[in-house]
Each structure stands twice: as C-alpha cells, then as structure tokens.
C-alpha cells in the first residue's frame, strides 16, 4: 500500500485533490473575511449552475493550486527547486527500475514518449466512449436517455479530449522518435521534457472534472457570449485547456532545440528524415500560436470572474475578437495534428515500397509551406460569424492555397507507390488507408473554404464528416501505423499480425461509412452539435448506420488494445531490423538502451535511397 | 565580449541607457505635441531593438559552435540560450495578442490615466534594466560585489515598479471610476498591466534566486547561466513595457 502511494502519479493526484480543496477553502475564507469584516455582499457556498458547493472563483483558484500541487507531488520540479536553492543534482537522474519508472518523473525521452502515447490512448478511449454515448442517443429521433445539457457536455468533452489526446499522441511520437532519428542521446532539456508530459495529466483531470461540476454546453470552441453564461464546468474546461497548452508549448520548445542543436554529424537539413521536418514545422506552430488560445480562454475566464467585458457588446466588447484570437491558434492547430502523421506516411512509405521517396526536398519543404500558409487562414471558420465582409475573399484564397503544399505530399506518395514492390504488413495497410481517408478529407475542404458554399455547409454534419476524415487520415491511421511499426523498437516484440489486420479491416470500412454518411446527412440539412432532430427529416436510418459504424470502430480499437496487452508479453521476438529500414534506430538491436546509441552515429548519405545499389545513409558504431 | 575590457563594456551599457532615456523623453514629447502613432511606434521599435541587441545579446544566438564538444559547458550554454529565446518568442505572442485586443476594442482611444505616474514607472523599469546590465557584466568579469549591488538595485526597482503599477496606479484608476468591470477600457487596462506585472513578479523571483545563490558564491565569471537567464528575461519584460507604455498611455485620445 505504501509502495502504491509512493508512485509519482498517485502522489500527484492525491496532492492535486487535496490542494484543490485547500485553494478553494482559502478563497472562501478570504470571502468570509470580506463579508464579515468589511460588509461585502458575496456568496460563500451555494448550489446552482456556477456554484457547486464552493463558488466559482474558489473553484478556479483551487484548480490552479491543484495543478501546481500535482507537479510538486509527482516530483517533476524537484531538480529545479534544488537549483533555485543552490543545490547540485546528478547530471543523469536514474529512473526507478521496471514498470514503476513509467509512473514517475523519468527524464529518458523514450520512457516519456511511451508515457505520452499511453496517456493519449487512454484519453482517446474516454473521448471515444463519450462519442459512443451520444452516438447511441442520436440513433433515433427524439430524446432517449440523455438530457440536452449532458448531451452538450459529452459532445464538447469528446471534442476537447480527442484534441488533447492527439496533442499527446504526436508529442509521444515526436519524443520517442526524433532523438533516435537525429542520433541524439536524449532531448535537449530532459527535465523540461518530463515537466511537459506531467503537466498534461492534471490538465486532463481538470477537463474531466467539468463533468461533475455542472458541465458546459458550448462545444470545444467555447465561444462567448454563451461561454460567459455556461455552467461552472466551463471554467474547468478553460483552465484545463490552458494548462494542456503549456504541455504543448514546452514540448515544442524542447523539440526545436533538440533538432537545432543535437543532430548527428553529417545530418544537414536536407539529410533529415521527413518526420523530423514535419515535427519541426508542427513545433513552430505549437510554440507560438498556442499562446493565443490560452489568452482567449483567459480573457473569458476573467470576463466570468471579474466582469471584464472583453466580449460583451454592452460594455463595448466584441465577441468576434474572441473568434479571431481563438482561431489564430485553433486553425493552425489542425496542422499541428496532421503534420506529424503526414510525416509518418512519408517516412514509412519508401520502406514498404523499396523505392526512394519521390521529390524528397519538396516534401521536406512542403511541411513548412503548410505551417506558414496555415497561419494565414484562420478566419475561414468565421465566414458566417458576422465578421467584416471584405475579409472573406482573401481568407478564401489563402485557404485554397493550402492545397498546394498538401498536393506536393500527395504527388510524392503516389509517385513513390508507382511501380514499387509494395509489401502490405499492418503498418503499410494503415498508411494506405491514411492516404485514402486524408484524400477524402482534403477534397471535402474546398467546398468549406469557398464562401458561397460554406454559407450553406457551415455548422452542418458535412463539416463534421470533413474534419473527422482529416483527423483520421492525418492522425489516427498514421498513428496506428507508427505503433505497429515502432512497437518492436520499444519492446523487442512485435504486435500480432492477424489481430492487427482484423483491427484494420474492421476500422477502415466502418470509418469510411461513418464519415460519408455524416457528409450525406450534412448536405441534406442535419445541423451539428444538436441533441435531437426532427423525425420528418428522414435521418433515422442514416443515424442508425452511423451508430453501428461507430461501434464497429470501437470494437476494432478494443481488438487493438487486446493485441497490445497480449503482444507485450507473448509477442514474437523481433530485436533486429524487422522492416529492412535504412533509418539509424533500426541498425541497432531493440529495445534501445538508455542514452540510445552506444557510439555517436554519422550520416553519410540521403535517407530514402531504397533500392539504389551501394547507397549508404548512416554509419553506426565504428 | 570577453576580449573587451570591463569598463568599456559598462560604458556601452551606460550609453545605451542614455539613448533609451532620451528616446523615452522623445516619446512623451511626440505624444504631447504631434500625437503621431506612427512616430511612436517607430521610436518603440528602435528602443526595443537597442535592448534586444545591447542588453539581451541577441547576437549570441548566432555564435558558430560547430567545433565545440557536445558535452561541454559552452555547448550546453548555447542550447540553454536557444531554449530561453524560444520561450521568449512564445511569450511574446501573449503580449502580441493583448495588443491586438487593445487596438481592436479601443481603436484610436485610450483609457484616462495619470501621465506623470506612467512616465515615472516607465523610468523605474528603464533604470532597473540599466542596473541589470551592470550586474550581468560585472559577473562576466568576475566582479561579485558589482554583481550583488546591481542585482539588489534591480530587485528593489522591480518592487518599486510593482508598487507603482499595482499599488498606486490601480488604486488611482479605481478611484477615478476605471474598474475591471466599468467598461472595455478598464478591462483592457487591468488585463495588460496585470499580465505584465505578473511577468515582473516572476522576474523578481528569479532575481531573488540569483541574488541568494550569488551571495553564497555559486557563480563564476565562466559559469553564470542563471544570472544571464534572469537578466535576459528581465530585459524582455522591459521590452514588453516599451510597447505597452505607448499603447496604454500615449497613442490615441483619452476617454
């Protein structure tokens, strides 16, 4: 029992709960003094939309206390505190041995990568379960078992949990892979790396706590004025996203420093793997733009707490300003989600086709092209919002421009596949499906980017289908491909192929049916984000099909988890270069030891020259 | 920098400071007489450029380090510098967002504020940057006493700035009826000054940490990354105020 409570994670959670209560009690005490001594009129305790026992300010301050306490409890700030006090710390901290190391503040980038990935899978499951609940509710017209507020809360939490889970998933992949791919012993700032991971955990707790604290009904976008009036859960949502944003920002900072400073000898910019290029592009967006979603959410938090009328027209505020600040992050964020996935596609495709990646330089630069253009398109989410009309057309064209660098990637993939010796183990299947589904998502983009059609499609299920296609094609499929591909690197065993193929052949058709039907009902007029629809619209059958498809996807992911658990213990051993890759991490036995390569590696050629006789990419060892 | 002699480096810091003082005076003059937002912006950019180059040593980022051992202190120092600058880049987007909010919501107007007090707190922050530079240069030349004096002065001026903004300016504004909920001008004023004051407060914490470690002799001429980081951060907070001061006090018409 004592051993259980000494785990960093458990200790952190206990600290978070206790200090949230202490913080809230502290604010209540101050309010009590203000009331009893100075005659202020304010509530101490109450039960209504914005006060679940404690008042709203008490909960917010308690939430902040709780996050700090979690970080202290888990031990992620120990070394920094020691440095501030002028104490020395060991240069290479040791993890606790065995599985316990995964529950504490490890500084090994591979452990942190796996921590990120597992947390991401957990949040994805929770978010997916929420989707199943409200998908079940939508099977028939009429309200079955959810009341509208709970429906809205689940729908909103599904959105934000999936987003946080994707952010953690790409952080996991980048953390695990980038130091290996560039030949570094670890990330540039190992302690900051640990901090970036652990701060995402209290953020997830805050997000989930909104369920118990009245929920919120705005969707993940949190637009005021609705979010100013929403129940208390709204504040926990804002605070949770704000804290999760720090995870993203600091992780990106670390990654950029790692790539710029710790590449192996001989690894010039145009010898870097494509995944490293995409990770850099993604990190530049996360590093800078994330601050603006944090700011916009903070402004609403203060509007709720102190009556600061940033977005309240009655006080001279402007609700459209929120949307500009919010989308300045939240649109580039979708490139944060998909760029690493597209990088994985480009990384794996040549391995399974045994041909050089077509147009390497163009593919490398296209990621930065997407990132840069991505900064200039945010207002295409606001065509129907009442913003200045002259902004519409420029944003329409900048949005359509994204198709150019994305098209470069597609041409490269198709040309790489052309006349290749294609092998199709599970990772390659997921890559191929990823390309196809992302194409669906890409082709349904221009109708949304074009003002005249968007005014009709805005806020319909067509949009829902479009972005699920981009997220699945750009993230989910490549992410699963990456897990099937690099699982042997991490564990020395490989995932079961039969179960893997079952996972694939259940998930892919089910997902394609789901997203196409979403677009179908959307075109016919089904609004998004609503708990119910009129039976006379004739959508019942379509929704039944979508619900069944959703359950098939859930079943396939369940099979994946079973595969994970079985294979980690009994999977076939695979310690060598399982996929005949040229990448440095596969030239040494799996699993990798701490601090990676025993000898510094040297890059002597181009990364993707598969099938070219006598070409060498990397020299490992002497 | 290591090759130059110490007093010439200190004199450079002083010259930069005097330029900044003159430019700040010029800003006040421009606002009172010409009222040109363009001129004010250009002056602020000039000031910020001077601080970035001379006080924050932005050119250190461009040092060629290809021949340095990866495990050496010098190489890790370079990585630390890059990390800090990336953080500042990220942080500047918060302040940039606040500037966007200010110009979107208030346009060519500004809140009615006490001009003398605004100039006074700006001067306090400017002088604190001067002492911060002295403290850092002193440490670079192994002059511990100069470092301790400079850091203590910066710390005190930092407190004075906080007292001036949060203690006096906020109270005066509330007295005049400019409260967080009185309207969007009040909201912007408290949000911008509050966010900046929060950063000053964290800077004060860093200064307290390097002061206590410096008192115990933890820094040397060769190894004082903590001092450099605190100094660069402090100057960054100053750069933010270089833009916030005209945005809140000088540009546009009051009321």
JSON list of C-alpha atoms in Angstrom, two decimals, chain A residues 451-608:
[
{"chain": "A", "resi": 451, "resn": "UNK", "atom": "CA", "xyz": [-17.54, 31.38, -49.19]},
{"chain": "A", "resi": 452, "resn": "UNK", "atom": "CA", "xyz": [-20.60, 30.73, -51.33]},
{"chain": "A", "resi": 453, "resn": "UNK", "atom": "CA", "xyz": [-20.80, 27.00, -50.49]},
{"chain": "A", "resi": 454, "resn": "UNK", "atom": "CA", "xyz": [-19.62, 27.39, -46.90]},
{"chain": "A", "resi": 455, "resn": "UNK", "atom": "CA", "xyz": [-22.53, 29.65, -46.03]},
{"chain": "A", "resi": 456, "resn": "UNK", "atom": "CA", "xyz": [-24.74, 26.66, -46.79]},
{"chain": "A", "resi": 457, "resn": "UNK", "atom": "CA", "xyz": [-22.49, 23.97, -45.26]},
{"chain": "A", "resi": 458, "resn": "UNK", "atom": "CA", "xyz": [-21.44, 25.88, -42.14]},
{"chain": "A", "resi": 459, "resn": "UNK", "atom": "CA", "xyz": [-22.39, 24.12, -38.88]},
{"chain": "A", "resi": 460, "resn": "UNK", "atom": "CA", "xyz": [-23.76, 21.04, -40.62]},
{"chain": "A", "resi": 461, "resn": "UNK", "atom": "CA", "xyz": [-22.69, 17.42, -40.37]},
{"chain": "A", "resi": 462, "resn": "UNK", "atom": "CA", "xyz": [-20.80, 17.95, -43.63]},
{"chain": "A", "resi": 463, "resn": "UNK", "atom": "CA", "xyz": [-18.17, 19.82, -41.61]},
{"chain": "A", "resi": 464, "resn": "UNK", "atom": "CA", "xyz": [-18.19, 17.04, -39.02]},
{"chain": "A", "resi": 465, "resn": "UNK", "atom": "CA", "xyz": [-17.55, 14.45, -41.73]},
{"chain": "A", "resi": 466, "resn": "UNK", "atom": "CA", "xyz": [-14.83, 16.61, -43.30]},
{"chain": "A", "resi": 467, "resn": "UNK", "atom": "CA", "xyz": [-12.79, 17.11, -40.16]},
{"chain": "A", "resi": 468, "resn": "UNK", "atom": "CA", "xyz": [-13.18, 13.53, -38.98]},
{"chain": "A", "resi": 469, "resn": "UNK", "atom": "CA", "xyz": [-11.74, 12.50, -42.35]},
{"chain": "A", "resi": 470, "resn": "UNK", "atom": "CA", "xyz": [-8.77, 14.83, -41.97]},
{"chain": "A", "resi": 471, "resn": "UNK", "atom": "CA", "xyz": [-8.16, 13.80, -38.36]},
{"chain": "A", "resi": 472, "resn": "UNK", "atom": "CA", "xyz": [-8.39, 10.07, -39.11]},
{"chain": "A", "resi": 473, "resn": "UNK", "atom": "CA", "xyz": [-6.39, 10.31, -42.33]},
{"chain": "A", "resi": 474, "resn": "UNK", "atom": "CA", "xyz": [-3.83, 12.72, -40.93]},
{"chain": "A", "resi": 475, "resn": "UNK", "atom": "CA", "xyz": [-3.54, 11.38, -37.43]},
{"chain": "A", "resi": 476, "resn": "UNK", "atom": "CA", "xyz": [-5.39, 8.22, -36.39]},
{"chain": "A", "resi": 477, "resn": "UNK", "atom": "CA", "xyz": [-4.34, 5.96, -39.27]},
{"chain": "A", "resi": 478, "resn": "UNK", "atom": "CA", "xyz": [-0.68, 7.09, -39.35]},
{"chain": "A", "resi": 479, "resn": "UNK", "atom": "CA", "xyz": [-0.59, 6.96, -35.54]},
{"chain": "A", "resi": 480, "resn": "UNK", "atom": "CA", "xyz": [-1.70, 3.32, -35.52]},
{"chain": "A", "resi": 481, "resn": "UNK", "atom": "CA", "xyz": [0.75, 2.62, -38.36]},
{"chain": "A", "resi": 482, "resn": "UNK", "atom": "CA", "xyz": [3.51, 4.13, -36.24]},
{"chain": "A", "resi": 483, "resn": "UNK", "atom": "CA", "xyz": [2.55, 2.00, -33.24]},
{"chain": "A", "resi": 484, "resn": "UNK", "atom": "CA", "xyz": [2.56, -1.21, -35.32]},
{"chain": "A", "resi": 485, "resn": "UNK", "atom": "CA", "xyz": [5.83, -0.15, -36.94]},
{"chain": "A", "resi": 486, "resn": "UNK", "atom": "CA", "xyz": [7.83, 1.02, -33.90]},
{"chain": "A", "resi": 487, "resn": "UNK", "atom": "CA", "xyz": [6.34, -1.26, -31.25]},
{"chain": "A", "resi": 488, "resn": "UNK", "atom": "CA", "xyz": [9.18, -3.79, -31.80]},
{"chain": "A", "resi": 489, "resn": "UNK", "atom": "CA", "xyz": [11.72, -0.97, -31.37]},
{"chain": "A", "resi": 490, "resn": "UNK", "atom": "CA", "xyz": [10.23, -0.10, -27.98]},
{"chain": "A", "resi": 491, "resn": "UNK", "atom": "CA", "xyz": [9.63, -3.60, -26.65]},
{"chain": "A", "resi": 492, "resn": "UNK", "atom": "CA", "xyz": [11.68, -6.07, -28.69]},
{"chain": "A", "resi": 493, "resn": "UNK", "atom": "CA", "xyz": [8.46, -7.91, -29.59]},
{"chain": "A", "resi": 494, "resn": "UNK", "atom": "CA", "xyz": [6.12, -7.39, -32.48]},
{"chain": "A", "resi": 495, "resn": "UNK", "atom": "CA", "xyz": [2.37, -6.93, -32.45]},
{"chain": "A", "resi": 496, "resn": "UNK", "atom": "CA", "xyz": [0.27, -9.84, -33.64]},
{"chain": "A", "resi": 497, "resn": "UNK", "atom": "CA", "xyz": [-0.30, -9.53, -37.41]},
{"chain": "A", "resi": 498, "resn": "UNK", "atom": "CA", "xyz": [-3.66, -11.36, -37.51]},
{"chain": "A", "resi": 499, "resn": "UNK", "atom": "CA", "xyz": [-5.18, -9.18, -34.82]},
{"chain": "A", "resi": 500, "resn": "UNK", "atom": "CA", "xyz": [-3.59, -6.16, -36.49]},
{"chain": "A", "resi": 501, "resn": "UNK", "atom": "CA", "xyz": [-5.20, -6.97, -39.81]},
{"chain": "A", "resi": 502, "resn": "UNK", "atom": "CA", "xyz": [-8.54, -7.60, -38.07]},
{"chain": "A", "resi": 503, "resn": "UNK", "atom": "CA", "xyz": [-8.22, -4.19, -36.41]},
{"chain": "A", "resi": 504, "resn": "UNK", "atom": "CA", "xyz": [-7.53, -2.62, -39.79]},
{"chain": "A", "resi": 505, "resn": "UNK", "atom": "CA", "xyz": [-10.27, -4.37, -41.78]},
{"chain": "A", "resi": 506, "resn": "UNK", "atom": "CA", "xyz": [-12.90, -3.53, -39.15]},
{"chain": "A", "resi": 507, "resn": "UNK", "atom": "CA", "xyz": [-11.90, 0.07, -38.60]},
{"chain": "A", "resi": 508, "resn": "UNK", "atom": "CA", "xyz": [-11.30, 1.28, -42.15]},
{"chain": "A", "resi": 509, "resn": "UNK", "atom": "CA", "xyz": [-14.60, 0.39, -43.85]},
{"chain": "A", "resi": 510, "resn": "UNK", "atom": "CA", "xyz": [-16.56, 1.34, -40.74]},
{"chain": "A", "resi": 511, "resn": "UNK", "atom": "CA", "xyz": [-14.89, 4.71, -40.59]},
{"chain": "A", "resi": 512, "resn": "UNK", "atom": "CA", "xyz": [-15.37, 5.44, -44.29]},
{"chain": "A", "resi": 513, "resn": "UNK", "atom": "CA", "xyz": [-19.08, 4.59, -43.98]},
{"chain": "A", "resi": 514, "resn": "UNK", "atom": "CA", "xyz": [-19.36, 6.77, -40.87]},
{"chain": "A", "resi": 515, "resn": "UNK", "atom": "CA", "xyz": [-17.74, 9.84, -42.42]},
{"chain": "A", "resi": 516, "resn": "UNK", "atom": "CA", "xyz": [-19.53, 9.54, -45.78]},
{"chain": "A", "resi": 517, "resn": "UNK", "atom": "CA", "xyz": [-22.88, 9.27, -44.02]},
{"chain": "A", "resi": 518, "resn": "UNK", "atom": "CA", "xyz": [-22.02, 12.27, -41.87]},
{"chain": "A", "resi": 519, "resn": "UNK", "atom": "CA", "xyz": [-21.44, 14.28, -45.03]},
{"chain": "A", "resi": 520, "resn": "UNK", "atom": "CA", "xyz": [-24.61, 12.90, -46.60]},
{"chain": "A", "resi": 521, "resn": "UNK", "atom": "CA", "xyz": [-26.92, 13.97, -43.78]},
{"chain": "A", "resi": 522, "resn": "UNK", "atom": "CA", "xyz": [-25.00, 17.24, -43.56]},
{"chain": "A", "resi": 523, "resn": "UNK", "atom": "CA", "xyz": [-25.71, 18.04, -47.19]},
{"chain": "A", "resi": 524, "resn": "UNK", "atom": "CA", "xyz": [-29.35, 17.22, -46.56]},
{"chain": "A", "resi": 525, "resn": "UNK", "atom": "CA", "xyz": [-29.50, 19.74, -43.72]},
{"chain": "A", "resi": 526, "resn": "UNK", "atom": "CA", "xyz": [-28.56, 17.96, -40.48]},
{"chain": "A", "resi": 527, "resn": "UNK", "atom": "CA", "xyz": [-27.14, 20.53, -38.05]},
{"chain": "A", "resi": 528, "resn": "UNK", "atom": "CA", "xyz": [-24.09, 19.66, -35.98]},
{"chain": "A", "resi": 529, "resn": "UNK", "atom": "CA", "xyz": [-23.97, 19.83, -32.16]},
{"chain": "A", "resi": 530, "resn": "UNK", "atom": "CA", "xyz": [-27.65, 19.13, -31.61]},
{"chain": "A", "resi": 531, "resn": "UNK", "atom": "CA", "xyz": [-29.12, 16.54, -29.27]},
{"chain": "A", "resi": 532, "resn": "UNK", "atom": "CA", "xyz": [-32.13, 15.75, -31.40]},
{"chain": "A", "resi": 533, "resn": "UNK", "atom": "CA", "xyz": [-33.54, 16.03, -34.92]},
{"chain": "A", "resi": 534, "resn": "UNK", "atom": "CA", "xyz": [-36.97, 16.02, -36.48]},
{"chain": "A", "resi": 535, "resn": "UNK", "atom": "CA", "xyz": [-38.19, 12.54, -37.45]},
{"chain": "A", "resi": 536, "resn": "UNK", "atom": "CA", "xyz": [-39.77, 14.10, -40.55]},
{"chain": "A", "resi": 537, "resn": "UNK", "atom": "CA", "xyz": [-36.31, 14.82, -41.98]},
{"chain": "A", "resi": 538, "resn": "UNK", "atom": "CA", "xyz": [-35.91, 11.08, -42.51]},
{"chain": "A", "resi": 539, "resn": "UNK", "atom": "CA", "xyz": [-32.47, 10.78, -40.98]},
{"chain": "A", "resi": 540, "resn": "UNK", "atom": "CA", "xyz": [-33.28, 7.88, -38.63]},
{"chain": "A", "resi": 541, "resn": "UNK", "atom": "CA", "xyz": [-31.84, 5.16, -40.87]},
{"chain": "A", "resi": 542, "resn": "UNK", "atom": "CA", "xyz": [-28.71, 7.19, -41.64]},
{"chain": "A", "resi": 543, "resn": "UNK", "atom": "CA", "xyz": [-28.09, 7.74, -37.96]},
{"chain": "A", "resi": 544, "resn": "UNK", "atom": "CA", "xyz": [-28.60, 4.06, -37.25]},
{"chain": "A", "resi": 545, "resn": "UNK", "atom": "CA", "xyz": [-25.93, 3.23, -39.84]},
{"chain": "A", "resi": 546, "resn": "UNK", "atom": "CA", "xyz": [-23.55, 5.80, -38.33]},
{"chain": "A", "resi": 547, "resn": "UNK", "atom": "CA", "xyz": [-24.09, 4.43, -34.83]},
{"chain": "A", "resi": 548, "resn": "UNK", "atom": "CA", "xyz": [-23.38, 0.86, -35.96]},
{"chain": "A", "resi": 549, "resn": "UNK", "atom": "CA", "xyz": [-20.23, 2.07, -37.76]},
{"chain": "A", "resi": 550, "resn": "UNK", "atom": "CA", "xyz": [-19.12, 3.88, -34.61]},
{"chain": "A", "resi": 551, "resn": "UNK", "atom": "CA", "xyz": [-19.50, 0.69, -32.56]},
{"chain": "A", "resi": 552, "resn": "UNK", "atom": "CA", "xyz": [-17.50, -1.27, -35.14]},
{"chain": "A", "resi": 553, "resn": "UNK", "atom": "CA", "xyz": [-14.68, 1.28, -34.83]},
{"chain": "A", "resi": 554, "resn": "UNK", "atom": "CA", "xyz": [-14.83, 0.94, -31.05]},
{"chain": "A", "resi": 555, "resn": "UNK", "atom": "CA", "xyz": [-14.67, -2.86, -31.38]},
{"chain": "A", "resi": 556, "resn": "UNK", "atom": "CA", "xyz": [-11.63, -2.61, -33.65]},
{"chain": "A", "resi": 557, "resn": "UNK", "atom": "CA", "xyz": [-9.83, -0.36, -31.17]},
{"chain": "A", "resi": 558, "resn": "UNK", "atom": "CA", "xyz": [-10.70, -2.85, -28.44]},
{"chain": "A", "resi": 559, "resn": "UNK", "atom": "CA", "xyz": [-9.03, -5.56, -30.52]},
{"chain": "A", "resi": 560, "resn": "UNK", "atom": "CA", "xyz": [-6.00, -3.29, -30.81]},
{"chain": "A", "resi": 561, "resn": "UNK", "atom": "CA", "xyz": [-5.80, -2.98, -27.01]},
{"chain": "A", "resi": 562, "resn": "UNK", "atom": "CA", "xyz": [-6.09, -6.76, -26.63]},
{"chain": "A", "resi": 563, "resn": "UNK", "atom": "CA", "xyz": [-3.29, -7.11, -29.17]},
{"chain": "A", "resi": 564, "resn": "UNK", "atom": "CA", "xyz": [-1.17, -4.61, -27.23]},
{"chain": "A", "resi": 565, "resn": "UNK", "atom": "CA", "xyz": [-1.61, -6.47, -23.96]},
{"chain": "A", "resi": 566, "resn": "UNK", "atom": "CA", "xyz": [-1.01, -9.94, -25.44]},
{"chain": "A", "resi": 567, "resn": "UNK", "atom": "CA", "xyz": [1.96, -8.93, -27.59]},
{"chain": "A", "resi": 568, "resn": "UNK", "atom": "CA", "xyz": [3.82, -7.05, -24.89]},
{"chain": "A", "resi": 569, "resn": "UNK", "atom": "CA", "xyz": [4.13, -10.35, -23.02]},
{"chain": "A", "resi": 570, "resn": "UNK", "atom": "CA", "xyz": [3.93, -13.07, -25.62]},
{"chain": "A", "resi": 571, "resn": "UNK", "atom": "CA", "xyz": [4.52, -11.36, -28.97]},
{"chain": "A", "resi": 572, "resn": "UNK", "atom": "CA", "xyz": [7.04, -12.82, -31.38]},
{"chain": "A", "resi": 573, "resn": "UNK", "atom": "CA", "xyz": [10.54, -11.60, -30.56]},
{"chain": "A", "resi": 574, "resn": "UNK", "atom": "CA", "xyz": [11.88, -9.06, -33.02]},
{"chain": "A", "resi": 575, "resn": "UNK", "atom": "CA", "xyz": [15.12, -7.45, -31.98]},
{"chain": "A", "resi": 576, "resn": "UNK", "atom": "CA", "xyz": [16.65, -6.88, -35.41]},
{"chain": "A", "resi": 577, "resn": "UNK", "atom": "CA", "xyz": [15.88, -4.70, -38.42]},
{"chain": "A", "resi": 578, "resn": "UNK", "atom": "CA", "xyz": [12.38, -6.09, -38.82]},
{"chain": "A", "resi": 579, "resn": "UNK", "atom": "CA", "xyz": [11.29, -3.90, -41.75]},
{"chain": "A", "resi": 580, "resn": "UNK", "atom": "CA", "xyz": [14.69, -3.64, -43.52]},
{"chain": "A", "resi": 581, "resn": "UNK", "atom": "CA", "xyz": [14.70, 0.09, -42.83]},
{"chain": "A", "resi": 582, "resn": "UNK", "atom": "CA", "xyz": [17.66, 2.40, -43.53]},
{"chain": "A", "resi": 583, "resn": "UNK", "atom": "CA", "xyz": [16.85, 4.60, -40.55]},
{"chain": "A", "resi": 584, "resn": "UNK", "atom": "CA", "xyz": [19.53, 4.66, -37.79]},
{"chain": "A", "resi": 585, "resn": "UNK", "atom": "CA", "xyz": [17.32, 3.36, -34.97]},
{"chain": "A", "resi": 586, "resn": "UNK", "atom": "CA", "xyz": [16.86, 0.03, -36.80]},
{"chain": "A", "resi": 587, "resn": "UNK", "atom": "CA", "xyz": [20.60, -0.53, -37.26]},
{"chain": "A", "resi": 588, "resn": "UNK", "atom": "CA", "xyz": [20.99, -1.36, -33.55]},
{"chain": "A", "resi": 589, "resn": "UNK", "atom": "CA", "xyz": [19.23, -4.11, -31.56]},
{"chain": "A", "resi": 590, "resn": "UNK", "atom": "CA", "xyz": [15.82, -3.46, -29.96]},
{"chain": "A", "resi": 591, "resn": "UNK", "atom": "CA", "xyz": [14.85, -2.33, -27.39]},
{"chain": "A", "resi": 592, "resn": "UNK", "atom": "CA", "xyz": [17.11, 0.72, -27.22]},
{"chain": "A", "resi": 593, "resn": "UNK", "atom": "CA", "xyz": [19.20, 1.18, -24.06]},
{"chain": "A", "resi": 594, "resn": "UNK", "atom": "CA", "xyz": [19.10, 4.45, -22.09]},
{"chain": "A", "resi": 595, "resn": "UNK", "atom": "CA", "xyz": [21.01, 7.26, -23.90]},
{"chain": "A", "resi": 596, "resn": "UNK", "atom": "CA", "xyz": [20.43, 5.43, -27.19]},
{"chain": "A", "resi": 597, "resn": "UNK", "atom": "CA", "xyz": [23.40, 4.74, -29.47]},
{"chain": "A", "resi": 598, "resn": "UNK", "atom": "CA", "xyz": [26.49, 3.28, -27.80]},
{"chain": "A", "resi": 599, "resn": "UNK", "atom": "CA", "xyz": [28.69, 5.21, -30.28]},
{"chain": "A", "resi": 600, "resn": "UNK", "atom": "CA", "xyz": [27.76, 8.52, -31.97]},
{"chain": "A", "resi": 601, "resn": "UNK", "atom": "CA", "xyz": [26.31, 7.83, -35.41]},
{"chain": "A", "resi": 602, "resn": "UNK", "atom": "CA", "xyz": [27.29, 9.59, -38.60]},
{"chain": "A", "resi": 603, "resn": "UNK", "atom": "CA", "xyz": [25.11, 10.45, -41.57]},
{"chain": "A", "resi": 604, "resn": "UNK", "atom": "CA", "xyz": [26.83, 9.92, -44.89]},
{"chain": "A", "resi": 605, "resn": "UNK", "atom": "CA", "xyz": [24.05, 9.89, -47.48]},
{"chain": "A", "resi": 606, "resn": "UNK", "atom": "CA", "xyz": [20.42, 10.56, -48.28]},
{"chain": "A", "resi": 607, "resn": "UNK", "atom": "CA", "xyz": [17.75, 8.95, -46.09]},
{"chain": "A", "resi": 608, "resn": "UNK", "atom": "CA", "xyz": [15.37, 7.30, -48.56]}
]
